[in-house]
Tab-separated table of C-alpha atoms in Angstrom:
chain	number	residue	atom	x	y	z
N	124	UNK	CA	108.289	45.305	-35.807
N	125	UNK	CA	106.132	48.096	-37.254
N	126	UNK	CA	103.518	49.437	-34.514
N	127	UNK	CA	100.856	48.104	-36.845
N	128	UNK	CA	101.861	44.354	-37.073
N	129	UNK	CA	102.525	44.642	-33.459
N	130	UNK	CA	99.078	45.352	-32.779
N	131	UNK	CA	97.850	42.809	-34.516
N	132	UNK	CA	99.674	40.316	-33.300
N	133	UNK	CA	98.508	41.980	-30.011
N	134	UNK	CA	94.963	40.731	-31.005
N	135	UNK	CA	95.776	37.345	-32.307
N	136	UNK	CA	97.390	36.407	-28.861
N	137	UNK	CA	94.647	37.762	-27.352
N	138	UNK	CA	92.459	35.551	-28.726
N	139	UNK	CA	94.839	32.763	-29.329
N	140	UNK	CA	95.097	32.711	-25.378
N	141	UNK	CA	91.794	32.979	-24.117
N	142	UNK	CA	89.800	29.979	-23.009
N	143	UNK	CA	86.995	31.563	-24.266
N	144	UNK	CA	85.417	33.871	-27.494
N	145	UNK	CA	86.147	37.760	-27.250
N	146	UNK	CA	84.400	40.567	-28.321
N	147	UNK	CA	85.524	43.644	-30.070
N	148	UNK	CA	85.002	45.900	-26.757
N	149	UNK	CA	87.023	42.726	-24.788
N	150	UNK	CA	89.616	43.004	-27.184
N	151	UNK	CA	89.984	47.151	-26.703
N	152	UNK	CA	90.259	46.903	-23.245
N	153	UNK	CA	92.674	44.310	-23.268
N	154	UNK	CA	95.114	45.477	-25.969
N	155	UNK	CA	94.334	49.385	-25.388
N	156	UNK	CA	93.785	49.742	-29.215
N	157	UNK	CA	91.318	52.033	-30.128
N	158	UNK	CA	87.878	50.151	-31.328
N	159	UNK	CA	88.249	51.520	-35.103
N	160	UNK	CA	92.023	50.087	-35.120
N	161	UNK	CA	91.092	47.206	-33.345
N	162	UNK	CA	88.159	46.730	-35.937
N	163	UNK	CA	90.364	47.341	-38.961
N	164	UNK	CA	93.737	44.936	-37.756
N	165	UNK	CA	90.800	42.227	-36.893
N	166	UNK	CA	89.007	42.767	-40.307
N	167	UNK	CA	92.601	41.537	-41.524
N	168	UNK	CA	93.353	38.664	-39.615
N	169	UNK	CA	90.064	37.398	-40.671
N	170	UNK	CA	90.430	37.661	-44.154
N	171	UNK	CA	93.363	35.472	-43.619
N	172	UNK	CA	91.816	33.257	-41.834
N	173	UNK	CA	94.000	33.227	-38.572
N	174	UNK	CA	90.358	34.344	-37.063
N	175	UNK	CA	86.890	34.382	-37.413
N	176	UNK	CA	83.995	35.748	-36.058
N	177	UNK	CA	80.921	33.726	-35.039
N	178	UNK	CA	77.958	34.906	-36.957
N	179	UNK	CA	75.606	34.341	-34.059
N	180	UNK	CA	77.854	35.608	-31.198
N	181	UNK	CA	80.022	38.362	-32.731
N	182	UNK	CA	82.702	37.209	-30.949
N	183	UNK	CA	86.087	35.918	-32.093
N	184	UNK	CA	87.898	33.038	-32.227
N	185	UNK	CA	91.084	31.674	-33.512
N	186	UNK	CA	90.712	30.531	-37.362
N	187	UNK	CA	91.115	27.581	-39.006
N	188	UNK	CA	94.241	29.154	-40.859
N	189	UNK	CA	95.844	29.622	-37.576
N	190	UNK	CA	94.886	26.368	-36.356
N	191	UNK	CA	96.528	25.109	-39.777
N	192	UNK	CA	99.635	26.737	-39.371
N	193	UNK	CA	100.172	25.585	-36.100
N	194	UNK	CA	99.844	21.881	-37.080
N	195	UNK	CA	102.323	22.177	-39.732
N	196	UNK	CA	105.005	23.718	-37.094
N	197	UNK	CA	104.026	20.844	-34.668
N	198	UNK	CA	104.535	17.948	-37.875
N	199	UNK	CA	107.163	19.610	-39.455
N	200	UNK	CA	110.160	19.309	-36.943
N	201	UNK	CA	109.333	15.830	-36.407
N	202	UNK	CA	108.203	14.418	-39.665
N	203	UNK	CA	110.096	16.968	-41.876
N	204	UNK	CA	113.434	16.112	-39.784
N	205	UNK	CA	112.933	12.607	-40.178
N	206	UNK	CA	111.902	12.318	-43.421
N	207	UNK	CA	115.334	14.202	-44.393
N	208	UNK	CA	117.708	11.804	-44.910
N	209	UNK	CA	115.435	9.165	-46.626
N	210	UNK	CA	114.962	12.270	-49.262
N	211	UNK	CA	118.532	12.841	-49.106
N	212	UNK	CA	119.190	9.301	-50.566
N	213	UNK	CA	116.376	9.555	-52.528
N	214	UNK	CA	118.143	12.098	-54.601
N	215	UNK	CA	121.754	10.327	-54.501
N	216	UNK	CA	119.881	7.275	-56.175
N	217	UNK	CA	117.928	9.443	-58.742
N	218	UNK	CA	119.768	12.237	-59.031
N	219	UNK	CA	116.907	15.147	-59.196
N	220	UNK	CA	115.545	16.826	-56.846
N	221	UNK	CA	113.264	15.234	-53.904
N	222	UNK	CA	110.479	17.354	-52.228
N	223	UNK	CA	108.527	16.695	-49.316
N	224	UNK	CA	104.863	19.055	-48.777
N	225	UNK	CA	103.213	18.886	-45.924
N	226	UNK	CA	99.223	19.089	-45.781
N	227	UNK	CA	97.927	22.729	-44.639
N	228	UNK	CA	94.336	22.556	-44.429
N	229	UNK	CA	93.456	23.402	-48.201
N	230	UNK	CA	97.048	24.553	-48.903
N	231	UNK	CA	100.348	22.388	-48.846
N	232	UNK	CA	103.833	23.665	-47.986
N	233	UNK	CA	107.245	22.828	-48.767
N	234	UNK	CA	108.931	22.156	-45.787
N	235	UNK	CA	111.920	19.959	-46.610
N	236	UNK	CA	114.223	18.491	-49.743
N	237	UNK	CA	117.140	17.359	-51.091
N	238	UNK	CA	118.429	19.575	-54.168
N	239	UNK	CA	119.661	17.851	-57.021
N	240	UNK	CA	123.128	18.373	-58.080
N	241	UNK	CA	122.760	19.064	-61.902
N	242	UNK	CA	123.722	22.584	-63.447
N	243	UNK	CA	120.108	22.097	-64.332
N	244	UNK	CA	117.765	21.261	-62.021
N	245	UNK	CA	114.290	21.648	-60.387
N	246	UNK	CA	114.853	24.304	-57.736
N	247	UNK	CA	113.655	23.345	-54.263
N	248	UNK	CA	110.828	26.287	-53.081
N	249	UNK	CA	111.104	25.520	-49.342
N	250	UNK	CA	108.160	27.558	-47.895
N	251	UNK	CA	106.101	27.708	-50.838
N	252	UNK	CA	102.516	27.630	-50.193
N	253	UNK	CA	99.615	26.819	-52.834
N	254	UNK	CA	96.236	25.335	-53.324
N	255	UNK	CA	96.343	21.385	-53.053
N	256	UNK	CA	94.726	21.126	-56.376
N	257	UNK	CA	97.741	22.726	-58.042
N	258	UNK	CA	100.350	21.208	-59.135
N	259	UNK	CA	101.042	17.293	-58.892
N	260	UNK	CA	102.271	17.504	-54.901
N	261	UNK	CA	99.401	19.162	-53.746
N	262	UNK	CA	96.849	16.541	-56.033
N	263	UNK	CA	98.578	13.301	-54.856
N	264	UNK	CA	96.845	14.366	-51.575
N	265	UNK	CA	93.954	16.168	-52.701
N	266	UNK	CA	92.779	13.000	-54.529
N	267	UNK	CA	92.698	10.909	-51.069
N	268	UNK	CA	90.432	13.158	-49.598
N	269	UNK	CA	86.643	12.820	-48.824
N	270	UNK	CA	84.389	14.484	-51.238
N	271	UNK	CA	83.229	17.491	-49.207
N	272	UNK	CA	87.170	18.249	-48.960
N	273	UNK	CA	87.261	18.079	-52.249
N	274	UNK	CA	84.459	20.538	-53.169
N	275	UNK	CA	85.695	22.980	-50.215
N	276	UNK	CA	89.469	23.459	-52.071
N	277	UNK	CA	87.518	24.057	-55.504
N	278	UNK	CA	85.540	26.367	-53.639
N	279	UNK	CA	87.991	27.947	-52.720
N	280	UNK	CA	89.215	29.308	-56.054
N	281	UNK	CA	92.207	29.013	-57.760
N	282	UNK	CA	91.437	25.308	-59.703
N	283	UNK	CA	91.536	24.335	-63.304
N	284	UNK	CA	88.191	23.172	-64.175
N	285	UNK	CA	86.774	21.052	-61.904
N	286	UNK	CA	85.301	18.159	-64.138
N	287	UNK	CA	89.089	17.799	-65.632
N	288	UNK	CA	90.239	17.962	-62.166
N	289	UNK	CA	87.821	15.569	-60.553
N	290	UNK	CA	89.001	12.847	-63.926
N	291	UNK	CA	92.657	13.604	-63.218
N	292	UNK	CA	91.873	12.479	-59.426
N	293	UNK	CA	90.213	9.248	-60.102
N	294	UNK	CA	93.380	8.434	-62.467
N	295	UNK	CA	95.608	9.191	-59.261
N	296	UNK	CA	93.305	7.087	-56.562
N	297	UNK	CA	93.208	4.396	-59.074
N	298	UNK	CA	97.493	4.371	-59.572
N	299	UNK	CA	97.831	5.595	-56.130
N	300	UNK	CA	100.694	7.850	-57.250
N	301	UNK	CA	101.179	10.372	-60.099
N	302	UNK	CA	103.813	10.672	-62.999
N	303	UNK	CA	103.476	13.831	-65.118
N	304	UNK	CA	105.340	15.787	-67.683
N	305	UNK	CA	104.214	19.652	-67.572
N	306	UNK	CA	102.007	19.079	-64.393
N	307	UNK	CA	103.036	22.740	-63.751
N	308	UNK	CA	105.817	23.733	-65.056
N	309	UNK	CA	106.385	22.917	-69.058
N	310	UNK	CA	109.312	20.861	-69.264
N	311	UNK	CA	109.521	19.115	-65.504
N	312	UNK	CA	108.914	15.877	-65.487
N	313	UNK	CA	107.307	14.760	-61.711
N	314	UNK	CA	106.343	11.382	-59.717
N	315	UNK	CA	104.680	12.347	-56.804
N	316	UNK	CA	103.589	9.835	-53.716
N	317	UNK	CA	101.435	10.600	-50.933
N	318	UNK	CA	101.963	9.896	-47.229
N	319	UNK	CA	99.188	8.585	-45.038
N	320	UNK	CA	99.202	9.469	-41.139
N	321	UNK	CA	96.686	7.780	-38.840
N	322	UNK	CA	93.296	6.714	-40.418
N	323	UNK	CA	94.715	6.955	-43.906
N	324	UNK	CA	94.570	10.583	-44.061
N	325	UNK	CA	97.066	12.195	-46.427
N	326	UNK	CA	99.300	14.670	-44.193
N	327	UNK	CA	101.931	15.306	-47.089
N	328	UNK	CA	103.262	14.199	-50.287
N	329	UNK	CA	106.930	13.654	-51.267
N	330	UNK	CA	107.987	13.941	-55.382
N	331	UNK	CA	110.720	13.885	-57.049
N	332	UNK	CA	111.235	15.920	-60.572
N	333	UNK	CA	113.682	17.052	-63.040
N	334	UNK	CA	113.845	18.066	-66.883
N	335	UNK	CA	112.037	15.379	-69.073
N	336	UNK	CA	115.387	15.452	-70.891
N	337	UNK	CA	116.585	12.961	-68.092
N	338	UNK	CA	113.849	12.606	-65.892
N	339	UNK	CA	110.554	11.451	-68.288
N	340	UNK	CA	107.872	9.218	-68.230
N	341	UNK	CA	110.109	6.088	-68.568
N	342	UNK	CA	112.957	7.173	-66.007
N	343	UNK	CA	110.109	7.902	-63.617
N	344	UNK	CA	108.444	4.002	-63.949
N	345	UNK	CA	111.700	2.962	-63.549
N	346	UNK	CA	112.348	4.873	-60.509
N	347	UNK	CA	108.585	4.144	-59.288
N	348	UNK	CA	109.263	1.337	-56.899
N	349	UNK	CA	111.531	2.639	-55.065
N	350	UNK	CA	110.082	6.161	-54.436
N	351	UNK	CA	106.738	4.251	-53.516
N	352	UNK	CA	109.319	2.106	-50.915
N	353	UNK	CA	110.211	5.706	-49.638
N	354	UNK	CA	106.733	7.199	-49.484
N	355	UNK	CA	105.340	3.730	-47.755
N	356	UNK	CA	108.037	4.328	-45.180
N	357	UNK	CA	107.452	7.615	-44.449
N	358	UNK	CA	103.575	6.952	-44.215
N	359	UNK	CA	104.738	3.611	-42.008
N	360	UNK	CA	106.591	6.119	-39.678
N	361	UNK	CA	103.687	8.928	-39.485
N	362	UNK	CA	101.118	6.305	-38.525
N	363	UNK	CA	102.765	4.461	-35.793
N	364	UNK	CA	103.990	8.019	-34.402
N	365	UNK	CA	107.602	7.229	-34.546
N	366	UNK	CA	107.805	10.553	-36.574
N	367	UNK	CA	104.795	12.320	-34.826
């Protein structure tokens, strides 16, 4: 590890681990990093949102992206491991690929899929992180959201135009699914199903896609009942904790 990510991991335990804020001088005496280094590395973590710095106080605290993070690690080996094989035979019955996104704060993450088994395929991204209100996995969940949610991932940057976006979300609250040619990539066709944990609140989204050659509009609705089956179960499983 180079001696500048060790530092700052340095400071992010530091403040990960203590049971209350720090200041910048707490932090030098602590790590032994000189206060314009310390400054710097922290000026960095905070942009990534893994801290942040009370306005009032000056002092820091662990951010929300940490906080995020940290949830997905916790969910993922239990809800990721047992979602697996119900994505496995999600694929054997479709034959395309099946991918499962967990919620990160305003982000979503592949964490787990089965890869179709087509020369040509959609390519599983495990560990791909981007903006819930791109691309059809992240909106399935986006659109279950409360409104201030909402607003804070436009915010946030990185959205088509909100008015189209806001109209594509009513469409997907009112289905409770989407099916999509293009969504993000020309060509892939995608039905995408959100799962619900406790208090209906969308903690990931599973979809299955392929080439519109074989996987369009009309192999998708025929396909929709039993990938809504899958996605109820999953959702079934997250709420009553058996996967939590």
């Amino acid at each position: 590890m180079s001696q500048v990510a060790a530092r700052a991991f340095d400071l992010l335990e530091q403040i990960a681990s203590s049971p209350e804020p720090l200041r910048l001088m707490d932090l030098v005496e602590r790590t032994g990093i000189d206060k314009s280094t310390a400054s710097r590395l922290l000026e960095f973590l905070e942009s990534r949102s893994l801290i942040r710095r009370d306005p009032r106080t000056k002092r820091y605290l662990v951010g929300h992206g940490l906080l995020s993070l940290s949830s997905v690690a916790l969910r993922s080996s239990d809800l990721a491991e047992f979602a697996t094989p119900h994505l496995a035979a999600l694929r054997d019955e479709t034959g395309e690929t099946v991918a499962f996104h967990l919620r990160a704060g305003n982000r979503r993450i592949c964490v787990a899929g089965a890869e179709s088994r087509h020369g040509i395929r959609r390519v599983l991204a495990l560990g791909e992180q981007l903006p819930l209100c791109v691309g059809p996995s992240g909106k399935v969940m986006l659109a279950f959201l409360s409104e201030a949610e909402i607003e804070s991932v436009i915010a946030e940057g990185g959205c088509e135009d909100p008015v189209k976006l806001h109209r594509e979300l009513a469409e997907i609250r009112e289905r409770g699914y989407i099916a999509v040619i293009g969504g993000r990539t020309p060509g892939l066709g995608a039905i995408c199903f959100p799962i619900f944990g406790a208090g209906g609140v969308p903690i990931a989204s599973m979809s299955v896609a392929g080439p519109e050659s074989r996987w369009g509009l009309e192999a998708m609705a025929a396909a929709e009942p039993r990938v809504r089956a899958v996605a109820e179960e999953l959702s079934a499983a997250a709420t009553s904790g058996v996967a939590s």
